[in-house]
mmCIF file with all atom_site columns, C-alpha atoms in Angstrom:
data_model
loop_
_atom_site.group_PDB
_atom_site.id
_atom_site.type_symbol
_atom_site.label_atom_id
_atom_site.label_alt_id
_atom_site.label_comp_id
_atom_site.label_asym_id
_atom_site.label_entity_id
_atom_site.label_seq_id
_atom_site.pdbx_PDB_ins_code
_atom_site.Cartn_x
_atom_site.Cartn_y
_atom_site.Cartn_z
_atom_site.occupancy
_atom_site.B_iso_or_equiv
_atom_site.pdbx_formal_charge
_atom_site.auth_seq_id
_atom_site.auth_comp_id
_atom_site.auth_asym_id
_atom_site.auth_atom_id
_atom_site.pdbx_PDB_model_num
ATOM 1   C CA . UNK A 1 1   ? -14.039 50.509 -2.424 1.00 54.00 ? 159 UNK A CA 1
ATOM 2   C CA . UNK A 1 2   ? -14.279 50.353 1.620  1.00 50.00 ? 160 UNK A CA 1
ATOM 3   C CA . UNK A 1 3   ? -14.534 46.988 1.572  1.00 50.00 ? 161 UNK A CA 1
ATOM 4   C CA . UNK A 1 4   ? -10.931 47.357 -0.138 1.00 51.00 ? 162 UNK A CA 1
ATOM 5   C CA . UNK A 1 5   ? -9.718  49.817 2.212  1.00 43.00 ? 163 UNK A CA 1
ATOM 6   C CA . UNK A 1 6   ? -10.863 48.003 5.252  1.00 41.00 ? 164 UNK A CA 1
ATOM 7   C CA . UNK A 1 7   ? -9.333  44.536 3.947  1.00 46.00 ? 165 UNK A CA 1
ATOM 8   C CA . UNK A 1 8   ? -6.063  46.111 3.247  1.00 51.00 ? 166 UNK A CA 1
ATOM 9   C CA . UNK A 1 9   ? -6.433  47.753 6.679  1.00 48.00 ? 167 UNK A CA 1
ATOM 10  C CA . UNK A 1 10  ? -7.059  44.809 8.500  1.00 45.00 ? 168 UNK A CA 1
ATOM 11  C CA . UNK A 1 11  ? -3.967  43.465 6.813  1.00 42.00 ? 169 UNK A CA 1
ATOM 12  C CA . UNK A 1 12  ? -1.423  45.913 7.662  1.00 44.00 ? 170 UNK A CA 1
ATOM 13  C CA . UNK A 1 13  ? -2.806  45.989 11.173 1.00 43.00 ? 171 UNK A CA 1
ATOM 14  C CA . UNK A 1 14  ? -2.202  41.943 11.496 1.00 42.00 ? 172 UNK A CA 1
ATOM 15  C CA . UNK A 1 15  ? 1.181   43.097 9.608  1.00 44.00 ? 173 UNK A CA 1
ATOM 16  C CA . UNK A 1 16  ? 1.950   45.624 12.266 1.00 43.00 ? 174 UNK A CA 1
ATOM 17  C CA . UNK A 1 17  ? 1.183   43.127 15.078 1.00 48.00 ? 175 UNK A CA 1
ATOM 18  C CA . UNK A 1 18  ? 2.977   40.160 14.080 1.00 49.00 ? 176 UNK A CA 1
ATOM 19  C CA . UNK A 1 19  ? 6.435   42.708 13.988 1.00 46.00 ? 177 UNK A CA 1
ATOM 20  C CA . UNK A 1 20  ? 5.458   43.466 17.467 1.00 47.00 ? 178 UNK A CA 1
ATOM 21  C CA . UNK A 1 21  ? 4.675   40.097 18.622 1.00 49.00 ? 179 UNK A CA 1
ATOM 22  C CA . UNK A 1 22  ? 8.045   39.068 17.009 1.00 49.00 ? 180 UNK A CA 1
ATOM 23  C CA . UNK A 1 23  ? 10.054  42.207 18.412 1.00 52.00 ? 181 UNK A CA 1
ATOM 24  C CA . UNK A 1 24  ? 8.884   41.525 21.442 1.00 56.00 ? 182 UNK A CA 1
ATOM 25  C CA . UNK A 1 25  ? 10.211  38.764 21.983 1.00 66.00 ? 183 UNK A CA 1
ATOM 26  C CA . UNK A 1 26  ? 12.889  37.508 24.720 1.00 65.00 ? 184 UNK A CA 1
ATOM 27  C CA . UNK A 1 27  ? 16.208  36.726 23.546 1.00 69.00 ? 185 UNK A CA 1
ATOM 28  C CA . UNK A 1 28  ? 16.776  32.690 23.819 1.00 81.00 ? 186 UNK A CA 1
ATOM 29  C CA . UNK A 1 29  ? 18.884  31.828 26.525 1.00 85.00 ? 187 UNK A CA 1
ATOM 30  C CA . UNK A 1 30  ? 22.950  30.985 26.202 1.00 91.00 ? 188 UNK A CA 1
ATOM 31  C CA . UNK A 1 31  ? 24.317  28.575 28.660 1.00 94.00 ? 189 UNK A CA 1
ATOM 32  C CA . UNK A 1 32  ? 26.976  30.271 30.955 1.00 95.00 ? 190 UNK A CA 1
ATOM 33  C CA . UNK A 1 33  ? 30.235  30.029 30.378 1.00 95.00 ? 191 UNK A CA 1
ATOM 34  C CA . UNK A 1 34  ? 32.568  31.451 32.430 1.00 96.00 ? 192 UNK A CA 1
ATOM 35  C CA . UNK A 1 35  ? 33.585  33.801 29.181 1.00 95.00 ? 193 UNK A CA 1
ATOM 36  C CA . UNK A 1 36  ? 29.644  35.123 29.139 1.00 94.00 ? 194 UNK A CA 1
ATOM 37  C CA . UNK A 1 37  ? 29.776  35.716 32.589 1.00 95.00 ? 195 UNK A CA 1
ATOM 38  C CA . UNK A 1 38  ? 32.468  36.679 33.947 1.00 95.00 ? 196 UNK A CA 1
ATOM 39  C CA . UNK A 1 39  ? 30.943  39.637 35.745 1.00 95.00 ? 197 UNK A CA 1
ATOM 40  C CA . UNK A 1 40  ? 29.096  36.859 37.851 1.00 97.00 ? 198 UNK A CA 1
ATOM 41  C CA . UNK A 1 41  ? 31.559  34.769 38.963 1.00 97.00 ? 199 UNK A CA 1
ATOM 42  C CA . UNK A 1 42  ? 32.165  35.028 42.936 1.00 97.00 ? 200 UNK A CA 1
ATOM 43  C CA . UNK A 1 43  ? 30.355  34.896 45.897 1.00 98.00 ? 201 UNK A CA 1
ATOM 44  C CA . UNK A 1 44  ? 26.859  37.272 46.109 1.00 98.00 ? 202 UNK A CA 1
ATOM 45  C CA . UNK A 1 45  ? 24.752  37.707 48.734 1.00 98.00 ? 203 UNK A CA 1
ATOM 46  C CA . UNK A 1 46  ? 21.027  38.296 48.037 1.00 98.00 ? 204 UNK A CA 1
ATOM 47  C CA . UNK A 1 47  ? 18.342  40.387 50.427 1.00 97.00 ? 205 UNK A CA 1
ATOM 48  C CA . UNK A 1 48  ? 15.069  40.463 48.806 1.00 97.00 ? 206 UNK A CA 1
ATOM 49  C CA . UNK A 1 49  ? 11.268  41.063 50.297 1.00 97.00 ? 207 UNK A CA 1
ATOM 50  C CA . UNK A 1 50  ? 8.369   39.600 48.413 1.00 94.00 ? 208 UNK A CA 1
ATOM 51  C CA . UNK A 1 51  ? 5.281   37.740 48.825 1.00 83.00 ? 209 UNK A CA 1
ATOM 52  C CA . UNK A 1 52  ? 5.924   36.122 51.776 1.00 89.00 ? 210 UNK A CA 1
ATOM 53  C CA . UNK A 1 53  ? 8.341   38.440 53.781 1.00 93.00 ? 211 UNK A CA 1
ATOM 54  C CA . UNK A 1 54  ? 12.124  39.182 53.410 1.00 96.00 ? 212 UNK A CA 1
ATOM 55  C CA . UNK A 1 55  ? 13.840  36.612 52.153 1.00 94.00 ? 213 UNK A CA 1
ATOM 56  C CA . UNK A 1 56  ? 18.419  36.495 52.029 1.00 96.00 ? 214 UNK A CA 1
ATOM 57  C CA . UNK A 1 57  ? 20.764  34.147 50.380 1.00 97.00 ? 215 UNK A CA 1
ATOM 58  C CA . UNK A 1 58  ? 24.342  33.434 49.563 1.00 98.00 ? 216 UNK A CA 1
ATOM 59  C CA . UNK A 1 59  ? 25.097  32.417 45.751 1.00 98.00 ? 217 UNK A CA 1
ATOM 60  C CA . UNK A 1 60  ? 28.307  30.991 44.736 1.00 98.00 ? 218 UNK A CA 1
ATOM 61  C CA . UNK A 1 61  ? 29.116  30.681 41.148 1.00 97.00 ? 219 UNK A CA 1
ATOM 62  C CA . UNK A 1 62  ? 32.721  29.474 39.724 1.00 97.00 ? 220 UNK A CA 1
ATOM 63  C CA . UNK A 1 63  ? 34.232  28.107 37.010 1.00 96.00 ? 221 UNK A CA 1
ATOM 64  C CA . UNK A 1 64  ? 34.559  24.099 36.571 1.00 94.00 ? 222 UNK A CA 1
ATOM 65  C CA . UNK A 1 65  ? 36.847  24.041 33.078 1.00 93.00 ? 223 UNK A CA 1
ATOM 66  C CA . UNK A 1 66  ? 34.694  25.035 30.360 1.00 92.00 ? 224 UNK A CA 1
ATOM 67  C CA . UNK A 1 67  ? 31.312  25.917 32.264 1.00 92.00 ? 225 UNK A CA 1
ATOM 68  C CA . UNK A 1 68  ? 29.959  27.168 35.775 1.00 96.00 ? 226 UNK A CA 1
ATOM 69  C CA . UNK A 1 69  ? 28.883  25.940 38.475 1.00 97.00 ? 227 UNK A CA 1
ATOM 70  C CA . UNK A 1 70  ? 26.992  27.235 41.639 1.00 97.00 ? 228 UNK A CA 1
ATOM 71  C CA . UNK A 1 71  ? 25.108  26.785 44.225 1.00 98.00 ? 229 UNK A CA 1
ATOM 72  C CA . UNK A 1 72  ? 22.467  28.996 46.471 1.00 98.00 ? 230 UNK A CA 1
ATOM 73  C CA . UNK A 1 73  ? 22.282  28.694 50.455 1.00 97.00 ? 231 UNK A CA 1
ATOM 74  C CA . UNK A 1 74  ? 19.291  30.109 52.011 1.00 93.00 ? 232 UNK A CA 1
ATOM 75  C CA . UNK A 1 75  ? 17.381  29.432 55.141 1.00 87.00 ? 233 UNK A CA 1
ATOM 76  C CA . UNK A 1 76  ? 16.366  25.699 53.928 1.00 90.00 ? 234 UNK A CA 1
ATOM 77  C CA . UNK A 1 77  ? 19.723  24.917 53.072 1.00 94.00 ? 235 UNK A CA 1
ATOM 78  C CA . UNK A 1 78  ? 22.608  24.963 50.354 1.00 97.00 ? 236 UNK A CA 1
ATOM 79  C CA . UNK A 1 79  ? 20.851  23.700 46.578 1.00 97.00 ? 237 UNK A CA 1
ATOM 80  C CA . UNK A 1 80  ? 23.241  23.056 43.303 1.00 98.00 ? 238 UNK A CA 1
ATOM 81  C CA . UNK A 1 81  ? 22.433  25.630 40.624 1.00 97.00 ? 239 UNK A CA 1
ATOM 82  C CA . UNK A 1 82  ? 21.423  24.296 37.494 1.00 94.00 ? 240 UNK A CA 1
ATOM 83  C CA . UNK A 1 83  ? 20.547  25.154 33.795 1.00 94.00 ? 241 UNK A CA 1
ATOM 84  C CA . UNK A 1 84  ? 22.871  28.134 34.049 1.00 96.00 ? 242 UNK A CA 1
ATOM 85  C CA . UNK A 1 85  ? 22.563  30.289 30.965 1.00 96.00 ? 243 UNK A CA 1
ATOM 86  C CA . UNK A 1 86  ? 22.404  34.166 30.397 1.00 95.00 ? 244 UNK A CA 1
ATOM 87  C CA . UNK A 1 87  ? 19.617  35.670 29.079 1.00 90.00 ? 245 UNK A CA 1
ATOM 88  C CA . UNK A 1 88  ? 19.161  40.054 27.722 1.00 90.00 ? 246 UNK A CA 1
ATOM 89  C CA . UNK A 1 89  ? 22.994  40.662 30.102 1.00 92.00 ? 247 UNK A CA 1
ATOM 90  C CA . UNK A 1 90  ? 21.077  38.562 33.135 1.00 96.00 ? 248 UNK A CA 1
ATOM 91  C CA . UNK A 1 91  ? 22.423  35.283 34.824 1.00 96.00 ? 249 UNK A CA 1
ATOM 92  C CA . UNK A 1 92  ? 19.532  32.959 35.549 1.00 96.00 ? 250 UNK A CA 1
ATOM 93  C CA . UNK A 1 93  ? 19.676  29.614 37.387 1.00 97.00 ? 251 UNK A CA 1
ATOM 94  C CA . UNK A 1 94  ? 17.117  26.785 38.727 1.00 97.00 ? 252 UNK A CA 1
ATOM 95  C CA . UNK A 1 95  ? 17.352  25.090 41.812 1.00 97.00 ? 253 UNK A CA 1
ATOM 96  C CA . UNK A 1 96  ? 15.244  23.447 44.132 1.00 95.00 ? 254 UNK A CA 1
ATOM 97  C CA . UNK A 1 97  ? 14.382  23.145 47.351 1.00 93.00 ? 255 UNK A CA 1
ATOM 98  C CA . UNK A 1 98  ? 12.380  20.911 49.912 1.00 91.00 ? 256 UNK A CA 1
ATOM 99  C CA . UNK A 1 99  ? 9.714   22.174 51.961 1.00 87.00 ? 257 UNK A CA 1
ATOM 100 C CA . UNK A 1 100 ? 7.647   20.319 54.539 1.00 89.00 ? 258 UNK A CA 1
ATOM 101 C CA . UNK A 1 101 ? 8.477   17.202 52.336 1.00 91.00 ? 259 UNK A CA 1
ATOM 102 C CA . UNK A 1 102 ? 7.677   18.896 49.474 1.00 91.00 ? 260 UNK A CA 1
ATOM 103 C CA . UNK A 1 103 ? 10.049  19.395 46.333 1.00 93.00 ? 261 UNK A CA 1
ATOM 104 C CA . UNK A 1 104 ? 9.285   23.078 45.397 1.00 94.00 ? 262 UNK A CA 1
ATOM 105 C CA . UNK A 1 105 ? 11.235  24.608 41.935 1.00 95.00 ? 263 UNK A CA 1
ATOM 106 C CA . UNK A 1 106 ? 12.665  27.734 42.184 1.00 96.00 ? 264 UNK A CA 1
ATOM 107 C CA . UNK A 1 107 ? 14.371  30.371 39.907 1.00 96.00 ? 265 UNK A CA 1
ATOM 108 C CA . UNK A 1 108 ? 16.990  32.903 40.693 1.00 97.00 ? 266 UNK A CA 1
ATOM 109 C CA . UNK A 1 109 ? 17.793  36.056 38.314 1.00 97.00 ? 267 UNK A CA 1
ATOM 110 C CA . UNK A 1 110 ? 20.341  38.051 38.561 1.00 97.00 ? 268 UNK A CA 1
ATOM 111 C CA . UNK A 1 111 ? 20.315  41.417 35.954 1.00 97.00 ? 269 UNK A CA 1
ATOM 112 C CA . UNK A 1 112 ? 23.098  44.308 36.425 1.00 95.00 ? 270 UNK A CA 1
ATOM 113 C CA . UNK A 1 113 ? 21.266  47.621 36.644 1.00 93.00 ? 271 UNK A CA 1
ATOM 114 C CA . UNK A 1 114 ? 23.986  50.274 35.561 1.00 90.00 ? 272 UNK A CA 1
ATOM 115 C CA . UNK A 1 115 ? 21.112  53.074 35.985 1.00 90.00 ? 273 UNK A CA 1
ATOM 116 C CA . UNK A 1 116 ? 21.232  52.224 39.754 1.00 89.00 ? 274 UNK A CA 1
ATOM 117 C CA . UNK A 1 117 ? 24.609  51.057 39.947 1.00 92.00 ? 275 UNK A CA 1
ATOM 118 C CA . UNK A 1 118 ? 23.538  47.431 41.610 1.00 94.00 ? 276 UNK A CA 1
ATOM 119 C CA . UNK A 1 119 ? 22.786  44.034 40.506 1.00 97.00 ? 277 UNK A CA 1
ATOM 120 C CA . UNK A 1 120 ? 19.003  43.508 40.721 1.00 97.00 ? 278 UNK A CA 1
ATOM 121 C CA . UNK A 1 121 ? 17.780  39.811 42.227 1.00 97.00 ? 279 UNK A CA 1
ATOM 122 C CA . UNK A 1 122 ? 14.651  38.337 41.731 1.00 97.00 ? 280 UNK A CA 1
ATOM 123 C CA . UNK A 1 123 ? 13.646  34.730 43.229 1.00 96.00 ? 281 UNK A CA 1
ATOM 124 C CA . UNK A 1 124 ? 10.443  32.657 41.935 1.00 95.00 ? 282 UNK A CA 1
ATOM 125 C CA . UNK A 1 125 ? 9.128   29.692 43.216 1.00 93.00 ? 283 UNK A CA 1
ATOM 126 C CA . UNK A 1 126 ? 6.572   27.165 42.707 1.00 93.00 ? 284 UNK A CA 1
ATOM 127 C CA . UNK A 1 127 ? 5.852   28.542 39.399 1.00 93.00 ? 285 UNK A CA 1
ATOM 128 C CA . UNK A 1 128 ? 5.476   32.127 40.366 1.00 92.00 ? 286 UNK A CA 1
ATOM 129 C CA . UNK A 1 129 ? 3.448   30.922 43.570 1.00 92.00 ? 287 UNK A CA 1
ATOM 130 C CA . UNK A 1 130 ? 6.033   33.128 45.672 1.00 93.00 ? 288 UNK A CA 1
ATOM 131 C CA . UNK A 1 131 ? 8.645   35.742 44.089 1.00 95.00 ? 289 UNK A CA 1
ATOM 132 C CA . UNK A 1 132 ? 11.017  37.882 45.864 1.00 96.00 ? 290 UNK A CA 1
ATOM 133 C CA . UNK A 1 133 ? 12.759  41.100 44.348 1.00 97.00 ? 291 UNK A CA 1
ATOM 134 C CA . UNK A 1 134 ? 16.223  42.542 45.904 1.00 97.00 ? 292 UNK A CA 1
ATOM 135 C CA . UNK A 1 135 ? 19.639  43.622 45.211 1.00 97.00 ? 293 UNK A CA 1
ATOM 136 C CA . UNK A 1 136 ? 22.819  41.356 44.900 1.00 97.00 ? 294 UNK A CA 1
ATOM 137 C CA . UNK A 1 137 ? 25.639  42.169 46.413 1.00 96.00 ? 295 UNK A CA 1
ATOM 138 C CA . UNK A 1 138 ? 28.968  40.722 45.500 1.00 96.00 ? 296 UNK A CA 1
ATOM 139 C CA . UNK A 1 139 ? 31.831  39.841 48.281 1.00 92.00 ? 297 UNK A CA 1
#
């Protein structure tokens, strides 16, 4: 009989966990259109602080027919934005950049936060090597 109980147990708890594991998942990613995010489109200007100091930035999204475009200019330069999707109401885009003759990949998130009435920026590179957190203001 416990032998029962704890098999049946044991089940339910893998049970319970898989639904968790699977809840808890991200939603996939939808390339951008400018339909999906409209709210995005424009000019934004980023100030963030993070691992290495503050770090600001100028995004410029826009429509080209059917999709967007963009590109981000910070203090290395101005980089195309690519892979645009939107991911859980956030616009996320890759770029990189070159530093000390180094290609370094980089990711830039922005996510509307209607608690605090702002759009909330995040920047990774290298992989999560460096990450910056902000606000996004748009002009």
């Amino acid at each position: 009989e416990f032998r029962r109980v704890l098999f049946r147990s044991t089940v339910f708890a893998l049970v319970l966990t898989g639904i968790a594991a699977h809840a808890q998942q991200p939603p996939k990613p939808v390339p951008a259109t400018p339909q999906n995010v409209a709210a995005f489109m424009g000019e934004w200007t980023i100030n963030a602080r993070g691992s290495y100091g503050d770090v600001s930035a100028t995004v410029v999204l826009k429509a080209d027919g059917a999709k967007v475009v963009g590109d981000i200019t910070d203090m290395s330069g101005k980089h195309p934005l690519t892979d645009l999707s939107t991911s859980a109401g956030s616009l996320v885009g890759y770029y990189s950049f070159d530093y000390n003759g180094m290609p370094i990949d980089a990711v830039m998130t922005l996510t509307p936060n209607e608690k605090e009435k702002r759009t909330d920026a995040y920047l990774e590179m290298a992989g999560g090597a460096a990450s910056f957190s902000g606000t996004a203001t748009k002009k």
